CSV table of C-alpha atoms and ligand atoms in Angstrom, one decimal:
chain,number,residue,atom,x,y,z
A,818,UNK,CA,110.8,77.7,105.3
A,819,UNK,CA,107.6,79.2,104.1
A,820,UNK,CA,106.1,78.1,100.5
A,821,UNK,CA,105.7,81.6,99.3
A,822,UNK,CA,108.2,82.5,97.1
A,823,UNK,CA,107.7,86.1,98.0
A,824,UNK,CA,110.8,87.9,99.9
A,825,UNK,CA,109.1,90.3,102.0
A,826,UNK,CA,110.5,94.1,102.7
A,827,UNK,CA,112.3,94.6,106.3
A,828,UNK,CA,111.3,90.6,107.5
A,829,UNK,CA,113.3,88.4,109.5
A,830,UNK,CA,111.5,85.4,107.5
A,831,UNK,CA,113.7,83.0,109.9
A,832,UNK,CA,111.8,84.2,112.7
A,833,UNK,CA,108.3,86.1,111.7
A,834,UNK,CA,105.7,83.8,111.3
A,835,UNK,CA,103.7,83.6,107.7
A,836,UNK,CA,101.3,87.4,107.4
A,837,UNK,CA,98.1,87.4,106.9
A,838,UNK,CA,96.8,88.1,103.6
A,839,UNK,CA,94.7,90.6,103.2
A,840,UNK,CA,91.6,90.6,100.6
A,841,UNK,CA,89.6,94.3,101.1
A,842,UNK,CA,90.8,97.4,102.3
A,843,UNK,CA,88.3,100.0,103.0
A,844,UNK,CA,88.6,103.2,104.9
A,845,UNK,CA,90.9,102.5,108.2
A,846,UNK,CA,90.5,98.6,107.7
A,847,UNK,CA,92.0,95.7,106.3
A,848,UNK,CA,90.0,92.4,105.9
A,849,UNK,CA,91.9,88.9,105.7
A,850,UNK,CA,90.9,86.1,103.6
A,851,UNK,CA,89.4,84.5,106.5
A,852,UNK,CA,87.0,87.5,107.1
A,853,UNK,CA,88.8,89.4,110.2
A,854,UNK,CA,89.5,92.9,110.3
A,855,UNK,CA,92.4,94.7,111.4
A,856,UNK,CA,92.6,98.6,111.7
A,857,UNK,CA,95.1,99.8,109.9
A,858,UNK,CA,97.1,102.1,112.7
A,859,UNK,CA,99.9,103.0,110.6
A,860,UNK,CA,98.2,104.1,107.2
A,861,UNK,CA,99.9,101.2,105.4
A,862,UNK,CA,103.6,102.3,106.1
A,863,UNK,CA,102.5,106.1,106.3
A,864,UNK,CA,101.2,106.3,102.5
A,865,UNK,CA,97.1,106.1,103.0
A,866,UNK,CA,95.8,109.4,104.1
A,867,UNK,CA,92.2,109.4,103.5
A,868,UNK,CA,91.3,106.2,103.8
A,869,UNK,CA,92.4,103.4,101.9
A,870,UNK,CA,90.3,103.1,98.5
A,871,UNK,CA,88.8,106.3,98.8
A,872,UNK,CA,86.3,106.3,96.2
A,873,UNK,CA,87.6,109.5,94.1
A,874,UNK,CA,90.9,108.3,93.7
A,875,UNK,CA,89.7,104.5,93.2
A,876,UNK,CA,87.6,106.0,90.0
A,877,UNK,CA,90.1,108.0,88.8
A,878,UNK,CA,92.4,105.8,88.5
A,879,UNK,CA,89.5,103.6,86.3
A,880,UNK,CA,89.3,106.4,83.8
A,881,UNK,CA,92.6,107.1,83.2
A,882,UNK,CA,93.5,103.3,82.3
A,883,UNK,CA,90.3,103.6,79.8
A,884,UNK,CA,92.3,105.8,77.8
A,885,UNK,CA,96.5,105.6,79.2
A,886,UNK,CA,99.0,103.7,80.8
A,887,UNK,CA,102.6,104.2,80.8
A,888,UNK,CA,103.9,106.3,78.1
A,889,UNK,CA,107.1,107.6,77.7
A,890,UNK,CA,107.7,111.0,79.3
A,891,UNK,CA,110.7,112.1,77.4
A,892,UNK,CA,110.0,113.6,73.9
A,893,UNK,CA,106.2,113.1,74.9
A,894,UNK,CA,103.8,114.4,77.3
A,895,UNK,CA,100.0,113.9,78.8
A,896,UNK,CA,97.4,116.0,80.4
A,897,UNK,CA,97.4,114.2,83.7
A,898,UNK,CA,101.3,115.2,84.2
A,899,UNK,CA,100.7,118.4,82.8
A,900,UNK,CA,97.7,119.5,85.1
A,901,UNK,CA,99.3,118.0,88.2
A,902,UNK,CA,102.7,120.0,87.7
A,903,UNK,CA,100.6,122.7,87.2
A,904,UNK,CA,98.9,122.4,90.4
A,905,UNK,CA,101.6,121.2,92.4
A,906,UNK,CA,103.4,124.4,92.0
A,907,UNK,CA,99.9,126.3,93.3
A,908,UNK,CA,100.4,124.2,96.3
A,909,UNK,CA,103.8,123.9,97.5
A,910,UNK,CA,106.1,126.7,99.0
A,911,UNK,CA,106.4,129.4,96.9
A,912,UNK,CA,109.2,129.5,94.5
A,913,UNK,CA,109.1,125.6,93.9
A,914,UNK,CA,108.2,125.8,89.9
A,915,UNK,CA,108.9,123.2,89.0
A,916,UNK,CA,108.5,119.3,89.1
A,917,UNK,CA,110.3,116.4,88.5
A,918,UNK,CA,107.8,112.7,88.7
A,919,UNK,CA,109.5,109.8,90.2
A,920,UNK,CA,108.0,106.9,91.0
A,921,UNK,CA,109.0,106.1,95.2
A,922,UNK,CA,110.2,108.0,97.9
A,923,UNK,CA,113.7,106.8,98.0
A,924,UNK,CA,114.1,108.1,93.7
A,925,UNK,CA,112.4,111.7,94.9
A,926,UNK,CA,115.4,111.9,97.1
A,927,UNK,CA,117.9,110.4,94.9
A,928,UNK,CA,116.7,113.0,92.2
A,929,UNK,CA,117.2,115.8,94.4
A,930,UNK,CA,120.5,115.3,95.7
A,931,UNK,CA,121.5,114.9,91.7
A,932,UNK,CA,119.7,117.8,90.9
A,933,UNK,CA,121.6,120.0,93.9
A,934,UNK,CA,125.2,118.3,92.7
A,935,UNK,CA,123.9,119.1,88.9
A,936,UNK,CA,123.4,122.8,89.9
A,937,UNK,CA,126.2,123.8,91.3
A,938,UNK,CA,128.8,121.4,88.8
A,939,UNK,CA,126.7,123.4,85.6
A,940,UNK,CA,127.4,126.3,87.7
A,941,UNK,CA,131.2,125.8,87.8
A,942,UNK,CA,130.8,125.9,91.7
A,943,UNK,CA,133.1,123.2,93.7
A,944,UNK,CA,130.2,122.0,95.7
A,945,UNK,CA,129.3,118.3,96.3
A,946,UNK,CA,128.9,117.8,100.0
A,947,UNK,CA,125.5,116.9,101.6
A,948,UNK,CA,124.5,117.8,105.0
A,949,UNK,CA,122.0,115.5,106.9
A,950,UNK,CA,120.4,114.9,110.9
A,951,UNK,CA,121.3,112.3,113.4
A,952,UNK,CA,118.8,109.6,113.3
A,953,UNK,CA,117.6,110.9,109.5
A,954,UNK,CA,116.5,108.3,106.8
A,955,UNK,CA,115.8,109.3,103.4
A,956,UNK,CA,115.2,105.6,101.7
A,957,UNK,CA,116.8,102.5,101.0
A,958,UNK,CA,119.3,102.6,97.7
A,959,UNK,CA,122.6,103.4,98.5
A,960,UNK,CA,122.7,107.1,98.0
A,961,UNK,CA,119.7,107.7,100.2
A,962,UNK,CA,121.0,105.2,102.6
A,963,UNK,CA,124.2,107.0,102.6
A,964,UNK,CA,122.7,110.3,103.9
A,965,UNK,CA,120.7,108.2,106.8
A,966,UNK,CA,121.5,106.8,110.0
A,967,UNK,CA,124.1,104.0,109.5
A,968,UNK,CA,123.1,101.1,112.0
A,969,UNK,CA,122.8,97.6,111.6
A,970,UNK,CA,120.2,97.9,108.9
A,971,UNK,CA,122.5,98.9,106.2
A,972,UNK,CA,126.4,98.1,107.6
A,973,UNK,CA,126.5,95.5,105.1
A,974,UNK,CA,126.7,98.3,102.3
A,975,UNK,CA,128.4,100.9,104.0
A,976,UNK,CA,131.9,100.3,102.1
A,977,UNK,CA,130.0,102.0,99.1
A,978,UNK,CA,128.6,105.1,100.7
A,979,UNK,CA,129.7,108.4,100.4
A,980,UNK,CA,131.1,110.6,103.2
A,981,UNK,CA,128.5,113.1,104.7
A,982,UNK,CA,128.4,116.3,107.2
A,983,UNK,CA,126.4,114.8,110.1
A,984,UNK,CA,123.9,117.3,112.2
A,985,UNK,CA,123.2,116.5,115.6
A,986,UNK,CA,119.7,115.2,115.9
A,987,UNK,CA,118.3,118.8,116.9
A,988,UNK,CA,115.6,117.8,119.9
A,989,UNK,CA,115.1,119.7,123.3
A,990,UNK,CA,118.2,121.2,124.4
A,991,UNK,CA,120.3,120.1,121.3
A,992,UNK,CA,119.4,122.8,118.6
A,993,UNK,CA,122.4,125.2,119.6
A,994,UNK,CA,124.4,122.3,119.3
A,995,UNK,CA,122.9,121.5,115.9
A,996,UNK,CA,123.2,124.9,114.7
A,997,UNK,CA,126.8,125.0,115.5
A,998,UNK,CA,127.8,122.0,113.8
A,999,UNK,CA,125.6,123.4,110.6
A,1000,UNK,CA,127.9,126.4,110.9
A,1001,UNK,CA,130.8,124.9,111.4
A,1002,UNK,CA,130.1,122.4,108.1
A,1003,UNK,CA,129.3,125.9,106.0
A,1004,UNK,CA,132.5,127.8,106.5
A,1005,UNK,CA,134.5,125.0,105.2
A,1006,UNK,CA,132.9,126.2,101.8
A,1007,UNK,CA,131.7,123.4,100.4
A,1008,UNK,CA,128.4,122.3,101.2
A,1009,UNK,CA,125.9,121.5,98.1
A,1010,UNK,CA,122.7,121.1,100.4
A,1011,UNK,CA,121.0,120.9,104.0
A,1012,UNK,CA,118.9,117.6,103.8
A,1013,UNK,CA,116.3,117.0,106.6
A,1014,UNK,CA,112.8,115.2,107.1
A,1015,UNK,CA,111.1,118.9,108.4
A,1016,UNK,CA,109.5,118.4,111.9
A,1017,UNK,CA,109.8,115.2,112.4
A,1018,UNK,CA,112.5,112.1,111.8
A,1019,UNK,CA,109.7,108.9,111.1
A,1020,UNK,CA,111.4,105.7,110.3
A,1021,UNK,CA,114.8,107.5,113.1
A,1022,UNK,CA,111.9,106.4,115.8
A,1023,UNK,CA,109.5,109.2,114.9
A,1024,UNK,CA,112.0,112.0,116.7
A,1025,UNK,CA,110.5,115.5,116.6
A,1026,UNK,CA,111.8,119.1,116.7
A,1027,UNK,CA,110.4,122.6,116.5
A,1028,UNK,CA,109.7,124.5,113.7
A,1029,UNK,CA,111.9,127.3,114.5
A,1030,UNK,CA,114.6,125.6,114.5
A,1031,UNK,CA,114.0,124.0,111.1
A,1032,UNK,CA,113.7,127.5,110.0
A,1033,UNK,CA,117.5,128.4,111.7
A,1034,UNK,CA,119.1,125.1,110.2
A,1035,UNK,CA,117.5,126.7,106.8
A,1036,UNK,CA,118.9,130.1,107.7
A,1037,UNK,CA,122.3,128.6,107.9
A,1038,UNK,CA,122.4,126.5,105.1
A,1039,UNK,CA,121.7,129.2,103.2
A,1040,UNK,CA,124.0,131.5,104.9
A,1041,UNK,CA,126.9,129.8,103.5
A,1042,UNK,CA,125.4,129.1,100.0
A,1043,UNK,CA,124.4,125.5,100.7
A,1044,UNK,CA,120.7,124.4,98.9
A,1045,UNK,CA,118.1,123.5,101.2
A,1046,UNK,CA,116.4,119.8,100.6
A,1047,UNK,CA,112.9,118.9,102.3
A,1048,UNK,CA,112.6,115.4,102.6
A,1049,UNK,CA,108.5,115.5,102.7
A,1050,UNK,CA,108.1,112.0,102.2
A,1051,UNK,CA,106.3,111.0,105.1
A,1052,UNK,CA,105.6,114.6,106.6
A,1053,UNK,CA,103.5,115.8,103.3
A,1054,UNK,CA,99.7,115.4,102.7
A,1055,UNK,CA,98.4,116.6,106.3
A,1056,UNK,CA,100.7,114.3,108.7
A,1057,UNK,CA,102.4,116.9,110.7
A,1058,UNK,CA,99.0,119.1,110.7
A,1059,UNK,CA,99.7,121.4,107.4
A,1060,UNK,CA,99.6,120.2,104.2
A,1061,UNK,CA,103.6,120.6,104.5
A,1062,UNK,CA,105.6,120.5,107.7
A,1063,UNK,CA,107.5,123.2,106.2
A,1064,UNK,CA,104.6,125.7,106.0
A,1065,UNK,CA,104.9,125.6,110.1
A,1066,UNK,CA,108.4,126.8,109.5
A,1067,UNK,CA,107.8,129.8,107.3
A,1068,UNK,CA,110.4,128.2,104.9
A,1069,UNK,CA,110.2,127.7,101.1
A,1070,UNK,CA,113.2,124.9,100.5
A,1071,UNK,CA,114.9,125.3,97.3
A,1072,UNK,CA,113.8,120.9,96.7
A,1073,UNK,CA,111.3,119.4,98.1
A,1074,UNK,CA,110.5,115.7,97.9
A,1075,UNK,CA,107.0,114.1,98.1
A,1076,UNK,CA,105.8,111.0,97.8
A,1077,UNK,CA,103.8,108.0,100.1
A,1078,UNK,CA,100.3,110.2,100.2
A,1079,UNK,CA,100.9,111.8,96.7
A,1080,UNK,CA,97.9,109.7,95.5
A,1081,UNK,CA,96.4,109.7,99.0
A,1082,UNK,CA,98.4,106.5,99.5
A,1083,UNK,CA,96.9,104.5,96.7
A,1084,UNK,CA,99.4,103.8,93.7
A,1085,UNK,CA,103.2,104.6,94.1
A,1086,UNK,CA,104.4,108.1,92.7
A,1087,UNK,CA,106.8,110.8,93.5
A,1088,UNK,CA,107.7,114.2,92.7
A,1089,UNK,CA,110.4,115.9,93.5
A,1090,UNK,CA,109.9,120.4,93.3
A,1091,UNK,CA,113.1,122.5,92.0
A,1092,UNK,CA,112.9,126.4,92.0
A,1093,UNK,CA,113.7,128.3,88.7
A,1094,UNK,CA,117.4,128.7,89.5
A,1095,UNK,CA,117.8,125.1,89.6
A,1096,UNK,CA,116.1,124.5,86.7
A,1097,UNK,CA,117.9,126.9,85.0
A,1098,UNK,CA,121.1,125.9,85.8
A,1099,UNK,CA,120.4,122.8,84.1
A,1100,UNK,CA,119.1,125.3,80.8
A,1101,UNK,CA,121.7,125.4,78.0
A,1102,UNK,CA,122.6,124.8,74.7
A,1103,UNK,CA,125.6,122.6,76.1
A,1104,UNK,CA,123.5,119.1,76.2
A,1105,UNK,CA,126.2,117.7,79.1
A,1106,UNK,CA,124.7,119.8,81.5
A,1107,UNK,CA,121.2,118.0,80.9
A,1108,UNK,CA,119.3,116.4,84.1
A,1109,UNK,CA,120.0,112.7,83.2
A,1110,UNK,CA,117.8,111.0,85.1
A,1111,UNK,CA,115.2,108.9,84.3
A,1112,UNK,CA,113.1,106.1,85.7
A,1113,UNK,CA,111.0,104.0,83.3
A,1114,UNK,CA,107.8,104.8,85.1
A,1115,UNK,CA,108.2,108.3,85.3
A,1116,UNK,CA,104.9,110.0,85.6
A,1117,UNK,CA,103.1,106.9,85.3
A,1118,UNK,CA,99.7,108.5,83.9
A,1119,UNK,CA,97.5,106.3,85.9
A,1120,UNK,CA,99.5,107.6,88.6
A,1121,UNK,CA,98.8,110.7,87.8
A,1122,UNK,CA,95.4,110.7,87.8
A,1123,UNK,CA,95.3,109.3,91.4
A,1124,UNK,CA,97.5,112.5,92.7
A,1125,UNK,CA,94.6,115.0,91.0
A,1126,UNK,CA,91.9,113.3,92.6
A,1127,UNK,CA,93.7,113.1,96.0
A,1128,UNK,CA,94.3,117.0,95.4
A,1129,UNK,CA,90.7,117.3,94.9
A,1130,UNK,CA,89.4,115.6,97.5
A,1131,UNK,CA,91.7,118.0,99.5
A,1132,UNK,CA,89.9,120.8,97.5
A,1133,UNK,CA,86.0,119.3,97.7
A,1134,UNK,CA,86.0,118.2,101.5
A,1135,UNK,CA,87.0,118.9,104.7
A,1136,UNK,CA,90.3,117.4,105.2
A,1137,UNK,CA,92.1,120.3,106.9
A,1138,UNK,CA,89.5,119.7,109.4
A,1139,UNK,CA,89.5,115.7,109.4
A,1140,UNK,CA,93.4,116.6,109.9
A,1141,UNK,CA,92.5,119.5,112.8
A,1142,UNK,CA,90.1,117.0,114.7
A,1143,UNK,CA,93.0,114.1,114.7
A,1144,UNK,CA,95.4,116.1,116.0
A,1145,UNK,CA,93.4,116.9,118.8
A,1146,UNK,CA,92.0,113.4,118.9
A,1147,UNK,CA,95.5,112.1,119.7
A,1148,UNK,CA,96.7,115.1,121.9
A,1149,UNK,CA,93.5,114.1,124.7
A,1150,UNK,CA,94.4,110.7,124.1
A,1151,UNK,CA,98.7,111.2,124.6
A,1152,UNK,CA,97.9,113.0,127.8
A,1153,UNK,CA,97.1,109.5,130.0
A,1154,UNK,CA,100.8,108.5,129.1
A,1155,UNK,CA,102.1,111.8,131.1
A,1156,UNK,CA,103.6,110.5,134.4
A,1157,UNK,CA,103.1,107.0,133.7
A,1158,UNK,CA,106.5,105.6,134.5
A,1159,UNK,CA,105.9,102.8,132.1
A,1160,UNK,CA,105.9,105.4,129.1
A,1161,UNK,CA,108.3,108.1,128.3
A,1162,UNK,CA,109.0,110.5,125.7
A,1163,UNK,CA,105.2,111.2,125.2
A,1164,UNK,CA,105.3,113.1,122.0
A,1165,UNK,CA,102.7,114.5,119.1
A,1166,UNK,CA,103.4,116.3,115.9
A,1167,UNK,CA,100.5,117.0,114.2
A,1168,UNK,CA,98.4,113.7,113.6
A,1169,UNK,CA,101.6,111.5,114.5
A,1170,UNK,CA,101.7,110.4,118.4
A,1171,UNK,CA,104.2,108.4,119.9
A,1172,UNK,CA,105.5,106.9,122.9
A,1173,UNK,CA,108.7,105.0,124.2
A,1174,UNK,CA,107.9,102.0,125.9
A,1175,UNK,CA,110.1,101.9,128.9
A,1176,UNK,CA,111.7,97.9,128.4
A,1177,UNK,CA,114.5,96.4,129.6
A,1178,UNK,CA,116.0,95.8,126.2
A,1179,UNK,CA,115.2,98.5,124.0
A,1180,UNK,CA,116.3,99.3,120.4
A,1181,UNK,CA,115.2,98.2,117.1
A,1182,UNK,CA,116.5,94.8,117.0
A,1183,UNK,CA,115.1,94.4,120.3
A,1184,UNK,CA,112.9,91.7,120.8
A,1185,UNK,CA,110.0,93.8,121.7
A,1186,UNK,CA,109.6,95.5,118.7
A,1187,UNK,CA,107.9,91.8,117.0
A,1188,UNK,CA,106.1,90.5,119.8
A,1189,UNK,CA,104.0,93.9,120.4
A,1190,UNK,CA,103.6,94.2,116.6
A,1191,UNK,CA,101.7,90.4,117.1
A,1192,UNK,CA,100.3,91.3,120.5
A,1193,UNK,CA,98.4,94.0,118.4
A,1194,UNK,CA,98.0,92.0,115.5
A,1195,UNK,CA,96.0,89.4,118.2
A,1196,UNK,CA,93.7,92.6,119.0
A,1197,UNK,CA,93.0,93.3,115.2
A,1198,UNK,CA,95.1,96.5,115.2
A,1199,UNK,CA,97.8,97.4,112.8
A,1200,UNK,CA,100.6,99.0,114.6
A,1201,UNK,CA,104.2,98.4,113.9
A,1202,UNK,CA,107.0,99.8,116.8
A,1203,UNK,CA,110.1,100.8,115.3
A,1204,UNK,CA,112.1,99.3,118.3
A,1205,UNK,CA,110.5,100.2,121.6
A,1206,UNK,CA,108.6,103.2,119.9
A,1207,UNK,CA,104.7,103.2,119.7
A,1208,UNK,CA,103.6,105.0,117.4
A,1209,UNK,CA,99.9,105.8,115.6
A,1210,UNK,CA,99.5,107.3,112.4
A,1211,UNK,CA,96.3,106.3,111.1
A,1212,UNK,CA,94.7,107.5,108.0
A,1213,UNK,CA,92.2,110.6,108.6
A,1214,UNK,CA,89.2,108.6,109.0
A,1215,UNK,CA,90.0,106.8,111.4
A,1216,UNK,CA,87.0,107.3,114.5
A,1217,UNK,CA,87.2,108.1,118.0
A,1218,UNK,CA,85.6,105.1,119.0
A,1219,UNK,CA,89.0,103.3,116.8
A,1220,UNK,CA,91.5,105.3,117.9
A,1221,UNK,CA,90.1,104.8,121.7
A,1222,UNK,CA,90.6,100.8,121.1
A,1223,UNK,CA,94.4,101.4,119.8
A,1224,UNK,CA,95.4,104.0,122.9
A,1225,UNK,CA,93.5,100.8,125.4
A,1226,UNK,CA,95.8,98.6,123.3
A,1227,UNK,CA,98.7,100.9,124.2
A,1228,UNK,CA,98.1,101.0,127.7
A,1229,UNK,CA,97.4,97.2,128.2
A,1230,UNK,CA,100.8,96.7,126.3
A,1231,UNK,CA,102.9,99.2,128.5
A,1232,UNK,CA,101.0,96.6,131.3
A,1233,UNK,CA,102.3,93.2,130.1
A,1234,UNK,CA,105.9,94.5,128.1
A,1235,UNK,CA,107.4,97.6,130.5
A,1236,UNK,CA,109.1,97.7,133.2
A,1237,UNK,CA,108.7,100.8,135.1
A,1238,UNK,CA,111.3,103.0,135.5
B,2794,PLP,C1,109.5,106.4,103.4
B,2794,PLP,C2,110.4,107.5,103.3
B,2794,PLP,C3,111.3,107.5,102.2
B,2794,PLP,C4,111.4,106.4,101.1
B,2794,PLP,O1,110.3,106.3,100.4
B,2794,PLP,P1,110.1,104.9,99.6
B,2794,PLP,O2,108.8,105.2,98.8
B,2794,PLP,O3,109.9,103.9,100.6
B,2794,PLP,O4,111.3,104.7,98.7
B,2794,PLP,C5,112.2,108.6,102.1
B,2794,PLP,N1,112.1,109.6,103.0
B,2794,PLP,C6,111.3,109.6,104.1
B,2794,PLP,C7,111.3,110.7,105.0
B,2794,PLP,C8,110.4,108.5,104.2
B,2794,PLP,O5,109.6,108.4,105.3
């Protein structure tokens, strides 16, 4: 047993030995209280874009708490809510007007499955079923875990969650197969929404598929009257190369969900876009067809400010091109993994690379998945496999000179844990 009384998120703590604790974060690195650095590989669980502290957003967020901190947002509003709304809505899809502030990932999601149940029930419309990928995850409460993967992460819970239309994953050779069962779900008349992480599946082992065919699956839904969701999460803010992955898609989803780099990663917030028609089928004179939700931190102010400055430094300096030169950063650096037989799946979406590690026990709750996360740890280098799945997704700073140590690291790791096929 460890003294800390703290419970850590996703920890075996009867096997994973005490973490380091961390002091200063700057840029790409983290710096433990006894004054080593480790290069943060994975953006801090995907949410750091920038760079961690990024001085914009670090002095916004001092300003705002000169003046505001939480105040109620029903019955009462506040200029940094009000502005970001506002320029949200200039940046999204077109058609998403309007905005809905959360406070995690996991409540974006929650609120826009309510809000797609809430349109159609206002609507007098029998439609309540939600449609969602093989492999997909979409949080950790019990209604997003409902419309994720079921595995041994969440079987404990599973008597409570609600039935959903399953859509083949739609990789390589599966997206007829994914269409069809789309298809097949929408005549039966009763589908609410099409929910899907756009381009790429990140915690489902960072699965990718093409933007056409999220632009089909969106086509379908819609064919038969179902909503379209975009789980942008993880893929907002520049990951997949755009600012959204569904931009590469052509597609304007009726809800779209952000969150993690919101603030550029710095303070937790979410926001969850509705077009017009959704709003106003929740407009009426009859209060029972209200939106009830509510979260206590609901546009958090200070949170607030954070998301404007992490808009403006998208607005004052080069990001698209920070985001442009990773991309191709990681592409030249994938490409030694091609026809090494220790590797497989060699895959890129936008700034996201990753890479299977051929082992001889793979899956998550392999053993693997720990002992590289400390055999990177021992190199200073922040990288967390999900199962036998390498993955980078560092923030946009990161150097060439950095991300050369990480793909070594990769290479020497395929050396000592895989087994060739
Ligand atoms: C991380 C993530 C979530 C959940 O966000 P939290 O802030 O952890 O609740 C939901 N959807 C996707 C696609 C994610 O990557």
């Amino acid at each position: 047993m460890t003294a800390s009384a703290v419970w850590r998120p996703f920890t075996q703590h009867a096997l994973e030995p005490d973490p380091p604790t961390i002091v200063r974060a700057e840029g790409a690195w983290l710096t433990t209280a006894d004054g080593a650095r480790i290069l943060d590989a994975i953006s801090s669980w995907w949410v750091t874009t920038h760079g961690h502290r990024h001085p914009k957003i670090m002095a916004a967020i001092a300003e705002a708490a000169q003046n505001l901190d939480q105040i109620i947002f029903a019955g009462l509003t506040h200029a940094p809510a009000e502005r970001l709304a506002t320029e949200l809505v200039a940046l999204a899809p077109s058609g998403l007007t309007r905005v809905f502030f959360s406070d995690s990932g996991s409540t974006a999601v929650e609120v826009a499955i309510k809000m797609a149940l809430g349109a159609f029930r206002n609507r007098g419309v029998a439609r309540a079923r939600i449609a969602a990928l093989d492999g997909a995850y979409h949080g950790d409460t019990i209604g997003t875990m409902s419309v994720g993967e079921r595995g041994v992460f969440n079987a404990a819970y599973e008597p409570l969650f609600y039935e959903v239309e399953r859509i083949p994953f739609p990789g390589d050779g599966a997206e007829q197969a994914a269409l069809d069962a789309l298809e097949a779900a929408g005549r039966r008349g009763d589908l609410a929404a099409l929910l899907l992480e756009p381009l790429v599946l990140g915690a489902g082992g960072m699965r990718m598929y093409g933007p056409e065919t999220l632009a089909r699956l969106a086509e379908v839904a819609r064919a038969h009257g179902a909503l379209v969701i975009a789980d942008e999460v993880m893929t907002g803010w520049g990951r997949t190369g755009t600012l959204f992955a569904c931009q590469q898609a052509g597609i304007s989803p009726d809800i779209l969900c952000t969150s993690k780099g919101l603030t550029g990663g710095a303070v937790p917030l979410a926001a969850t876009l509705a077009t017009d028609e959704i709003f106003e089928a929740h407009w009426s004179t009859d209060r029972s067809k209200t939106f009830f939700h509510s979260s206590s931190f609901t546009a958090n102010p200070i949170a607030c400010a954070a998301a404007l400055a992490n808009l403006a430094v998208w607005r004052e300096e080069p990001v698209a091109e920070r985001v442009t030169a990773l991309c191709e950063a990681q592409a030249a650096r994938l490409a030694r993994f091609e026809g090494d037989r220790r590797f497989r799946n060699v895959r890129r979406c936008g700034t996201i690379a990753a890479v299977d590690l051929v082992v001889a026990d793979p899956g998550y709750l392999a053993d693997v998945g720990p002992r590289l996360r400390a055999f990177f740890l021992e190199r200073g280098l922040l990288v967390r496999p999900l199962g036998d799945v390498v993955y980078l997704m560092p923030p946009y700073c990161v150097t060439e000179p950095e991300l050369d140590r990480l793909y070594e690291a990769i290479e020497e790791a395929g050396e000592m844990f895989g087994s060739s096929r």
